[in-house]
mmCIF file of C-alpha atoms in Angstrom:
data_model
loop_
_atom_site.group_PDB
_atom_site.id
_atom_site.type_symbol
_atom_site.label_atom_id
_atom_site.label_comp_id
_atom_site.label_asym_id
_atom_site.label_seq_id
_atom_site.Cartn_x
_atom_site.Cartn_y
_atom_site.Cartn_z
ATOM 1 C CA UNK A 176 62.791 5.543 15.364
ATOM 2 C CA UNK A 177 59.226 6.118 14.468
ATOM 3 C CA UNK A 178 59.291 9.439 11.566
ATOM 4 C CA UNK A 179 56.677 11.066 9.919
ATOM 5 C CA UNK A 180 55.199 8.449 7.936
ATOM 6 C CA UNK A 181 54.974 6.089 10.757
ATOM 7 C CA UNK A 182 53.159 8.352 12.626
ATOM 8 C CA UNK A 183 50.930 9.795 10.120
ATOM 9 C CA UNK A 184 49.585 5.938 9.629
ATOM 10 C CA UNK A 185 49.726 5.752 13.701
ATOM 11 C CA UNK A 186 47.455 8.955 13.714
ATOM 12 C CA UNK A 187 44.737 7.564 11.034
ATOM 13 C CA UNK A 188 45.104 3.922 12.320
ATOM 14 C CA UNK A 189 43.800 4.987 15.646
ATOM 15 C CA UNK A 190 41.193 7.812 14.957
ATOM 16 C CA UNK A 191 39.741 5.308 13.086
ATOM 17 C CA UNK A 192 39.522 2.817 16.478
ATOM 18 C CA UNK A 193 39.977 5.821 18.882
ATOM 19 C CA UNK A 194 37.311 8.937 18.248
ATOM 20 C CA UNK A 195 34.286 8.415 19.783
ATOM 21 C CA UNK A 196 35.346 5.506 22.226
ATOM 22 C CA UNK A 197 35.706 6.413 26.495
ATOM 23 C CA UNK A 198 38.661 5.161 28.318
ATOM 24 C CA UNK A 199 38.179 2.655 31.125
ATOM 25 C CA UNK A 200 41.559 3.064 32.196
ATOM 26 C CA UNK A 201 44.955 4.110 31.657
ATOM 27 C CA UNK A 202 47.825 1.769 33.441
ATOM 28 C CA UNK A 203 50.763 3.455 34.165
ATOM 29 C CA UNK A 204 53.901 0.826 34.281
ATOM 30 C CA UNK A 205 57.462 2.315 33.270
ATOM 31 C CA UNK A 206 57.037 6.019 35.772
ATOM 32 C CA UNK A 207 60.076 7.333 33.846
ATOM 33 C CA UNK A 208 58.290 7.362 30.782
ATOM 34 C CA UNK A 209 55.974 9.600 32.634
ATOM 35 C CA UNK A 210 56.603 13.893 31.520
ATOM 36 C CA UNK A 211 54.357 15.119 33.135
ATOM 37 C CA UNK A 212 52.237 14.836 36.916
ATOM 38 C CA UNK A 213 49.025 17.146 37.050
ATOM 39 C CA UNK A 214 46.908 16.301 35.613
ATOM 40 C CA UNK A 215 48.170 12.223 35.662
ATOM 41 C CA UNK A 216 47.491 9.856 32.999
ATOM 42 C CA UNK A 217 44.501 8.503 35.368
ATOM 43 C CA UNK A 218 42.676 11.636 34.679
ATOM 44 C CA UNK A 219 42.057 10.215 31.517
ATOM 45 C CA UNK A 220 39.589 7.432 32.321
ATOM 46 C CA UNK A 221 36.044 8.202 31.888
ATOM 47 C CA UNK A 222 37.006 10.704 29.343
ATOM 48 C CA UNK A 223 35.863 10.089 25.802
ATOM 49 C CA UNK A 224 38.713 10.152 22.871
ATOM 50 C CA UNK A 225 38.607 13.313 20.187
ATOM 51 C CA UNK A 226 40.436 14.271 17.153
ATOM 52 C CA UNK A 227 43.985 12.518 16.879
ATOM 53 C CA UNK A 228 46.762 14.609 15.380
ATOM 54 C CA UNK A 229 50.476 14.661 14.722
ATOM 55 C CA UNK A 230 52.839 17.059 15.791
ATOM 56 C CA UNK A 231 56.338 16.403 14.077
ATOM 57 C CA UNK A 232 57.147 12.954 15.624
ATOM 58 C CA UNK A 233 54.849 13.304 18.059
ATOM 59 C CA UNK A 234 51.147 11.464 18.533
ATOM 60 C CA UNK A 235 48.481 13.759 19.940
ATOM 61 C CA UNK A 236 44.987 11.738 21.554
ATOM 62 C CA UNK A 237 42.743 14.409 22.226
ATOM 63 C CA UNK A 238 40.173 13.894 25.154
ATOM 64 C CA UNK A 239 36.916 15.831 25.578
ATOM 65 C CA UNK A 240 34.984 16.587 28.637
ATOM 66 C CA UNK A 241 31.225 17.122 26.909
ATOM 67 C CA UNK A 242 30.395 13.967 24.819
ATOM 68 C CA UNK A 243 31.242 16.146 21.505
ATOM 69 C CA UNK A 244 34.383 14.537 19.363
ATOM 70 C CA UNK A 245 34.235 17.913 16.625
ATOM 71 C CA UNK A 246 36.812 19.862 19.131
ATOM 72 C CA UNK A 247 39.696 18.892 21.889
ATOM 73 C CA UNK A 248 39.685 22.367 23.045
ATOM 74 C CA UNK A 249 38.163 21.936 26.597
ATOM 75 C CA UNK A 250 39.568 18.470 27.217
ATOM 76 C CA UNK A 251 42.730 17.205 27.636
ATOM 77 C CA UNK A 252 45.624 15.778 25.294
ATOM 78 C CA UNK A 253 47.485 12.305 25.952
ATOM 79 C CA UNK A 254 51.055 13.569 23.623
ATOM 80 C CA UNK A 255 53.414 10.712 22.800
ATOM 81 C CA UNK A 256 57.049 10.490 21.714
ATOM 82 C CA UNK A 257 58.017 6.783 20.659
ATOM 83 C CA UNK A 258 61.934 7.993 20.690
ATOM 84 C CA UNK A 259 64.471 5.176 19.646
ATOM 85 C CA UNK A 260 62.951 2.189 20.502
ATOM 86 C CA UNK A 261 59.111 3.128 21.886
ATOM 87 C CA UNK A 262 56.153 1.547 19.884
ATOM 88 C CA UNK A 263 52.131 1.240 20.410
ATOM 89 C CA UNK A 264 50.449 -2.040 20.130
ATOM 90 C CA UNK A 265 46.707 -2.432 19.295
ATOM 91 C CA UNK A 266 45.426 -4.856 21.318
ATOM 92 C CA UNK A 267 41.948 -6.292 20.463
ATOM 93 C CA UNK A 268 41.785 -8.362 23.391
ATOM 94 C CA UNK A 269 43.637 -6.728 27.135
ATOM 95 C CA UNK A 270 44.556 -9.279 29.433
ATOM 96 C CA UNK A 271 42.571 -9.270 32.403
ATOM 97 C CA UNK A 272 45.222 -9.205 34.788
ATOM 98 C CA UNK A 273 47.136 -5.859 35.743
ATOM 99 C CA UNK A 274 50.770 -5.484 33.812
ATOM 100 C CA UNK A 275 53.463 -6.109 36.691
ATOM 101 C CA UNK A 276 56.388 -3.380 36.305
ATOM 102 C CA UNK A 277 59.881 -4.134 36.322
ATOM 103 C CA UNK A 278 62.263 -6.640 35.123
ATOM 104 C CA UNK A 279 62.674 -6.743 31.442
ATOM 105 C CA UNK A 280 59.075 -6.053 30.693
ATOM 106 C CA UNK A 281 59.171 -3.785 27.819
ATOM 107 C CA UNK A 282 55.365 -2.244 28.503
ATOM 108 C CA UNK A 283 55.277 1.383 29.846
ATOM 109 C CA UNK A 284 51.366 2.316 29.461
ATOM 110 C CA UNK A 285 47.970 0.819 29.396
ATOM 111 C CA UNK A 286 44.760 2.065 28.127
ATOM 112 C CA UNK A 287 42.116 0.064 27.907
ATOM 113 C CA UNK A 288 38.584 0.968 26.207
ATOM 114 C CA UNK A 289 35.148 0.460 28.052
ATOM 115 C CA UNK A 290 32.869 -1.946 26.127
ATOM 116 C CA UNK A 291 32.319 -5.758 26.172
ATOM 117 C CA UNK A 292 36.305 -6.265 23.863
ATOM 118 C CA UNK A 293 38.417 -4.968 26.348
ATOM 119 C CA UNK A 294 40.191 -3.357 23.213
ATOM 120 C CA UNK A 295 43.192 -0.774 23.604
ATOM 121 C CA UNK A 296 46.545 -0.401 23.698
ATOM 122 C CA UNK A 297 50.150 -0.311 24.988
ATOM 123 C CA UNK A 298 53.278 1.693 24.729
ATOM 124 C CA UNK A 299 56.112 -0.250 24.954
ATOM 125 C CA UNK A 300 59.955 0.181 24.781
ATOM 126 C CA UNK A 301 62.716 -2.054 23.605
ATOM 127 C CA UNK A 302 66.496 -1.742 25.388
ATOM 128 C CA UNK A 303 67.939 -0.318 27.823
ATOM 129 C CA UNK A 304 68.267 3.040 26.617
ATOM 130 C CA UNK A 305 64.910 4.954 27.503
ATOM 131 C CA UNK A 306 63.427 7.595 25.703
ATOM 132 C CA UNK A 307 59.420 7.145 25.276
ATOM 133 C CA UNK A 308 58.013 10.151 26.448
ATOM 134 C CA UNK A 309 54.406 10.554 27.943
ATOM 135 C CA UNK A 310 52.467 13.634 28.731
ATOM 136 C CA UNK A 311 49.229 14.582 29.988
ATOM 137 C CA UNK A 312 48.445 18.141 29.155
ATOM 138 C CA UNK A 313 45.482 20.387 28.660
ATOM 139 C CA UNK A 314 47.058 21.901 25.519
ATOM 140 C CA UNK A 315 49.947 20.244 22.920
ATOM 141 C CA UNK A 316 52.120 23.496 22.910
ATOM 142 C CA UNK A 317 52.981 22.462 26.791
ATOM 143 C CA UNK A 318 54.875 19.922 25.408
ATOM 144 C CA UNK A 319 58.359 21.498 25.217
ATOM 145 C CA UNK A 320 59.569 19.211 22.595
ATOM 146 C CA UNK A 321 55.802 20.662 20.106
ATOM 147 C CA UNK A 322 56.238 23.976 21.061
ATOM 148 C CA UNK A 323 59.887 23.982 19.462
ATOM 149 C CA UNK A 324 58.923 22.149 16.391
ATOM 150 C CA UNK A 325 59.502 23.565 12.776
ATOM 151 C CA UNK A 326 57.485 24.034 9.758
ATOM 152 C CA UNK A 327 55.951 20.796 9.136
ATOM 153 C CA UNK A 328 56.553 19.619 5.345
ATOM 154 C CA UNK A 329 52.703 18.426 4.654
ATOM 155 C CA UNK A 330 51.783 21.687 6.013
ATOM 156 C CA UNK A 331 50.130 23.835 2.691
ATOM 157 C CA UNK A 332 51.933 26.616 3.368
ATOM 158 C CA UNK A 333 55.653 24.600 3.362
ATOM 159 C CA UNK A 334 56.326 25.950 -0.130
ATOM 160 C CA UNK A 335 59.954 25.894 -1.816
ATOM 161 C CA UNK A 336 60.229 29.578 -1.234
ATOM 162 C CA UNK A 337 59.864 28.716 2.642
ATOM 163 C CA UNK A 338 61.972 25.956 2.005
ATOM 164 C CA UNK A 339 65.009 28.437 0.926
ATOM 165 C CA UNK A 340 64.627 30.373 3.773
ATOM 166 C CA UNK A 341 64.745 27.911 6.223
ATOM 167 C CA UNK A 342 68.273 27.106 4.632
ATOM 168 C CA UNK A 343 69.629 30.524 4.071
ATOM 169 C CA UNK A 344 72.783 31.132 6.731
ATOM 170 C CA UNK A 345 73.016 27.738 7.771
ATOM 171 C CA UNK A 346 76.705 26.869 8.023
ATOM 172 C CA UNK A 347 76.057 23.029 8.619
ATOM 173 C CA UNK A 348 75.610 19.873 7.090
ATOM 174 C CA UNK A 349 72.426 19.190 4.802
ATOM 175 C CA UNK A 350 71.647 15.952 6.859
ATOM 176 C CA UNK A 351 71.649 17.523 10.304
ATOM 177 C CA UNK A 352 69.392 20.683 9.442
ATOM 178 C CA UNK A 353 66.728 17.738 7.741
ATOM 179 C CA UNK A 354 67.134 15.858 11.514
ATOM 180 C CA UNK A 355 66.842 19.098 13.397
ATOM 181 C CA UNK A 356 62.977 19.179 14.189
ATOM 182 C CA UNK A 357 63.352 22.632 15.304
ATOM 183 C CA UNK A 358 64.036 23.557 11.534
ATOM 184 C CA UNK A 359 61.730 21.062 10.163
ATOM 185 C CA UNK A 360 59.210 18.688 12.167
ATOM 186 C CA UNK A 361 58.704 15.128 11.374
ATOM 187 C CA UNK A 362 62.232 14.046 9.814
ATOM 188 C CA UNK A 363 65.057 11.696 11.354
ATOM 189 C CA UNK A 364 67.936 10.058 10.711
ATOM 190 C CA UNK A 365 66.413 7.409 8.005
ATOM 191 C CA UNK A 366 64.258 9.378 6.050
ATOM 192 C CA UNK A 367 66.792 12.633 5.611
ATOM 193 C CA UNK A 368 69.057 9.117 4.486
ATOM 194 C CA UNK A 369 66.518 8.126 1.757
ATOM 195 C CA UNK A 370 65.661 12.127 0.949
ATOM 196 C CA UNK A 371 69.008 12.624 0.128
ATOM 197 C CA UNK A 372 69.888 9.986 -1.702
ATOM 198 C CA UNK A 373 66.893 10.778 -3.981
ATOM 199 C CA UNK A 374 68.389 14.196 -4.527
ATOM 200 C CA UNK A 375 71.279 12.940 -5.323
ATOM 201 C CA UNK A 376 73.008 14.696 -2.532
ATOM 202 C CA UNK A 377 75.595 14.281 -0.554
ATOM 203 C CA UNK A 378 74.496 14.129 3.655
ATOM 204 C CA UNK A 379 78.080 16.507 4.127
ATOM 205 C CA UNK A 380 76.998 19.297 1.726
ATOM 206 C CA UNK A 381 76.511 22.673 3.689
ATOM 207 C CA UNK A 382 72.894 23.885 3.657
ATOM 208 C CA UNK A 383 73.904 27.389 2.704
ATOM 209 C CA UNK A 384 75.812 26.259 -0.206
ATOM 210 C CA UNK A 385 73.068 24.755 -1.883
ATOM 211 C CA UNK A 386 72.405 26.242 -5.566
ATOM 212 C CA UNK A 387 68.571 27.350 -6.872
ATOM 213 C CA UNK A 388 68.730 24.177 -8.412
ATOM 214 C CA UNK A 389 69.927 21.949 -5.709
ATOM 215 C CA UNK A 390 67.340 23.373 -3.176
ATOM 216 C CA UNK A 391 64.565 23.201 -5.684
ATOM 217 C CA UNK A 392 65.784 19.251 -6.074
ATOM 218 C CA UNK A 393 65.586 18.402 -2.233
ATOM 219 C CA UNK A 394 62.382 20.156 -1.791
ATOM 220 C CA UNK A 395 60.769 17.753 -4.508
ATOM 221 C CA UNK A 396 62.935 14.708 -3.365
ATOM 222 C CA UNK A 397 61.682 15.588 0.567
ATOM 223 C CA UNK A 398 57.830 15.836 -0.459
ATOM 224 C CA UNK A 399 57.925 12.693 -2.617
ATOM 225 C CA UNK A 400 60.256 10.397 -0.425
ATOM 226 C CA UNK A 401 57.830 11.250 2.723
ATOM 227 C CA UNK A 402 54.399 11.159 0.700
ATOM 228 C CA UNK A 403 55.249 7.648 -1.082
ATOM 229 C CA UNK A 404 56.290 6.038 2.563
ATOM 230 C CA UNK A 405 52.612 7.713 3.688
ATOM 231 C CA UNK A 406 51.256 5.866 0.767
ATOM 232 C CA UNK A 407 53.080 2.510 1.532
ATOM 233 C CA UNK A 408 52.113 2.550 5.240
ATOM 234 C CA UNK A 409 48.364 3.673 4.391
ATOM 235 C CA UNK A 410 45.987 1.206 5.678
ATOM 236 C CA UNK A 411 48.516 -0.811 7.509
ATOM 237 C CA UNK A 412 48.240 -2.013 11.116
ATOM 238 C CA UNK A 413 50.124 -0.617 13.702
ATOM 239 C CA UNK A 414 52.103 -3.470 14.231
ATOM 240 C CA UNK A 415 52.717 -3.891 10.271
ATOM 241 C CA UNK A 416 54.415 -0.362 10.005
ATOM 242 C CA UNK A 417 57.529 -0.793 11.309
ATOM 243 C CA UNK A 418 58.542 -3.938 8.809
ATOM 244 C CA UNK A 419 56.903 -1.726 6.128
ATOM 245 C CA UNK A 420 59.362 1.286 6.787
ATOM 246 C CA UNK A 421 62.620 -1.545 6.392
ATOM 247 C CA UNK A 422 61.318 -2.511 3.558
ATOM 248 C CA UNK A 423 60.891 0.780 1.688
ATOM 249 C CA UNK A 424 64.381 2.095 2.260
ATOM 250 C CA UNK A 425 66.537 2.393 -0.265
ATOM 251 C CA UNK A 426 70.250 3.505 1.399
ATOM 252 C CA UNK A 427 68.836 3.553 4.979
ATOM 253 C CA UNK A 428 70.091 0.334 6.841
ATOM 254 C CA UNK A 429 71.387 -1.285 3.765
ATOM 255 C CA UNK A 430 75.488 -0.661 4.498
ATOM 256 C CA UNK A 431 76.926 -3.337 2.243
ATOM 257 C CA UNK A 432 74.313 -4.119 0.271
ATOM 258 C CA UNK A 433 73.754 -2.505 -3.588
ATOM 259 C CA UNK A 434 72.381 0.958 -4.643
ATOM 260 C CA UNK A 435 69.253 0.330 -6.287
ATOM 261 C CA UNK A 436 69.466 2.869 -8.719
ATOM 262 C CA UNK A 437 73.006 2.230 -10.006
ATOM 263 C CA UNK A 438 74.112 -1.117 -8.109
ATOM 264 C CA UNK A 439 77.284 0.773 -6.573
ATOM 265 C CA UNK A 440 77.732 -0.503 -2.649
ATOM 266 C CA UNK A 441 75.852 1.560 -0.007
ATOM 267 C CA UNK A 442 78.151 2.668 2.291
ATOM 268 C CA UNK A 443 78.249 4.333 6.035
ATOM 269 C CA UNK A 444 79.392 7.020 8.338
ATOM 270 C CA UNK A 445 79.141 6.119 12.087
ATOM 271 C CA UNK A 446 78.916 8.488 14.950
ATOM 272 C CA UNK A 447 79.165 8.385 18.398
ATOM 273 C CA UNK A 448 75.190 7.210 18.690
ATOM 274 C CA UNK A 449 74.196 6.923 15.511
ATOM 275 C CA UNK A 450 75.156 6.579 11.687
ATOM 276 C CA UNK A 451 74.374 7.620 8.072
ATOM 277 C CA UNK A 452 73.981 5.494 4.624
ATOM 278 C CA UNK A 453 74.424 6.995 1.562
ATOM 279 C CA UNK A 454 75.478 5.948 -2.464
ATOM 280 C CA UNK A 455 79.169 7.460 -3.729
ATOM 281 C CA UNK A 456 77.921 7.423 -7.399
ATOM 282 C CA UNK A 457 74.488 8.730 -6.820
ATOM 283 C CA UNK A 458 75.824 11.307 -4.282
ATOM 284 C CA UNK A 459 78.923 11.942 -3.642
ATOM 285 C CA UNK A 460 80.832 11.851 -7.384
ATOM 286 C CA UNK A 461 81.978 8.456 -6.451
ATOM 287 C CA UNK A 462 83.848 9.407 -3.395
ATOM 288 C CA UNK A 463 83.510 7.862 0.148
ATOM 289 C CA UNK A 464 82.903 10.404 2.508
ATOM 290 C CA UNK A 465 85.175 10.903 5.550
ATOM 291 C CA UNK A 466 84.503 8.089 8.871
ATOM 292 C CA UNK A 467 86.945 9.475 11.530
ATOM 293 C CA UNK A 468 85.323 6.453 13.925
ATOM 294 C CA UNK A 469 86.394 4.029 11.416
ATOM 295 C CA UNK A 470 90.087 5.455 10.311
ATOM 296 C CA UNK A 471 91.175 5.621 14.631
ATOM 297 C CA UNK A 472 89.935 1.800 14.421
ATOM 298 C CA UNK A 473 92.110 1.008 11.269
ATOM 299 C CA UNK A 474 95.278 2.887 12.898
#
C-alpha cells in the first residue's frame, strides 16, 4: 500500500507535469472505484489542473475554474486513495482507443491532457480485492476518510510534545496507534514496521506505557525513517517508486531473511488480513513475539 513517502513523490512528480495543464478528458472504467456522483469525474474536462497536495495517504489534484493555478479554492478537487493494490501510471503517450471495462483489466480511470502528446494518466488496481477510492469534490474535507485524518508528521507544528499527547491513555499496541490515520495521517503497516524497528521497539508495546525516553526515541525514529524514504523516492518516476519502497525496507517484507543491523532473522506475526515484521534482538530482548495464527496451525 502506497504510505507517505510514496505519495509525497506522487504529489511533486505530478505538479511538476500537472499545474498549469487542462484536462481533455477523464475516462471512467472500474464505477466502483467511483465515491462520489455530483459533480462526476467528467466535470473535470476543460478544467485546468492547480496546486497538488497530500492529505495522509491521500492524493489531492486541485482544478480551477479562472485560468489562475495560485489557489484551488473556487474549483474543484479530484481526491485519490490507492488502498492495497491501486497505483497511477504516467503515460506519455494515451492510446487512442477508449479503455474497454471489465474482465481482468486492472485500469479504473483515465485522464488524458489536451495538447499535441496525448500525455496523462491512469489509476489502476491489481486483485480482486478492491479498494481504490475516487472522489470528485468541491472541497478535500468532503472526503470522509481527510476529514478524519490526524496530525500529519511533516506538519511544523507535529512536535514531540504533541507527539506525547497523542499517546497519553492509549491502552493499545504501539503498531496499531502508528497505522491508525485518525491518530496520525500518512503511516501504514510497512513504515510503522521499519519506524519501529529503528526505535528499537517492540510493535506489542502499549502506547501508554511508553517512558520519556522511549517516546522521545520513536518520535526521532518516525521523522527520520519517513524523511530518508522521501529522500530515496525524490525525483523518481511514478512507476519507479514502488520498487524503490522494497528496496529501502529494512524488517518490512523481509520474514526470513537477516536483520541488517545485527544479522539476527527477521521474523513475523500474521493476522487475519495482514502481518507484521520485526527483529527479536533489536526489539524485543531476543524474544519472538506471540503468532496465535501460527501456534492453531502447529496444533
Amino acid at each position: 500500500m502506497p504510505e507517505l513517502p510514496e505519495v509525497e513523490a506522487l504529489t511533486a512528480f505530478l505538479s511538476a507535469r500537472l499545474t498549469g495543464r487542462v484536462i481533455a478528458e477523464v475516462r471512467p472504467v472500474a464505477i466502483s472505484a467511483l465515491k462520489t456522483y455530483d459533480p462526476p469525474v467528467t466535470a473535470l474536462a476543460g478544467r485546468t489542473v492547480g496546486p497538488v497536495v497530500r492529505h495522509g495517504k491521500f492524493l489531492d489534484i486541485g482544478f480551477v475554474d479562472t485560468g489562475s493555478v495560485a489557489t484551488g479554492a473556487d474549483g474543484l478537487h479530484l481526491v485519490v486513495h490507492l488502498a492495497r493494490a491501486g497505483w497511477l501510471r504516467w503515460r506519455e503517450q494515451l492510446p487512442a482507443e477508449p479503455p474497454k471495462p471489465g474482465g481482468r483489466n486492472p485500469l479504473a480511470l483515465r485522464v488524458r491532457l489536451e495538447g499535441p502528446d496525448g500525455d496523462g494518466f491512469d489509476l489502476t488496481e491489481a486483485g480482486t480485492k478492491k479498494g481504490l477510492a475516487v472522489y470528485v469534490v468541491r472541497d478535500a474535507e468532503e472526503v470522509p476518510g481527510v476529514a478524519r485524518l490526524g496530525p500529519d508528521p511533516f506538519d511544523p507544528d507535529f512536535d514531540l510534545a504533541r507527539f506525547r499527547a497523542l499517546l497519553a491513555g492509549e491502552r493499545r499496541r504501539i503498531k496499531g496507534v502508528l497505522r491508525d490515520q485518525t491518530v496520525l495521517a500518512g503511516v501504514g503497516n510497512a513504515y510503522s514496521d521499519e519506524v519501529l524497528h529503528v526505535a528499537r521497539m517492540s510493535p506489542y508495546k502499549l502506547a501508554a506505557d511508553l517512558s520519556e525516553e522511549e517516546s522521545a526515541r520513536l518520535f526521532e525514529a518516525l521523522g527520520t525513517t519517513l524523511r530518508e524514504a522521501v529522500e530515496r523516492s525524490r525525483g523518481l518516476a511514478a512507476g519507479e517508486l514502488k520498487a524503490e519502497k522494497k528496496l529501502g525496507m529494512r524488517v518490512h517484507g523481509r520474514t526470513g531473511q537477516p536483520c541488517p543491523v545485527c544479522g539476527d532473522t527477521v521474523r513475523e506475526v500474521s493476522f487475519a488480513d495482514s502481518s507484521l515484521q520485526y527483529c527479536p534482538t533489536c526489539q524485543t530482548g531476543g524474544k519472538p513475539l506471540a503468532d496465535r495464527r501460527l501456534s492453531r496451525l502447529l496444533k
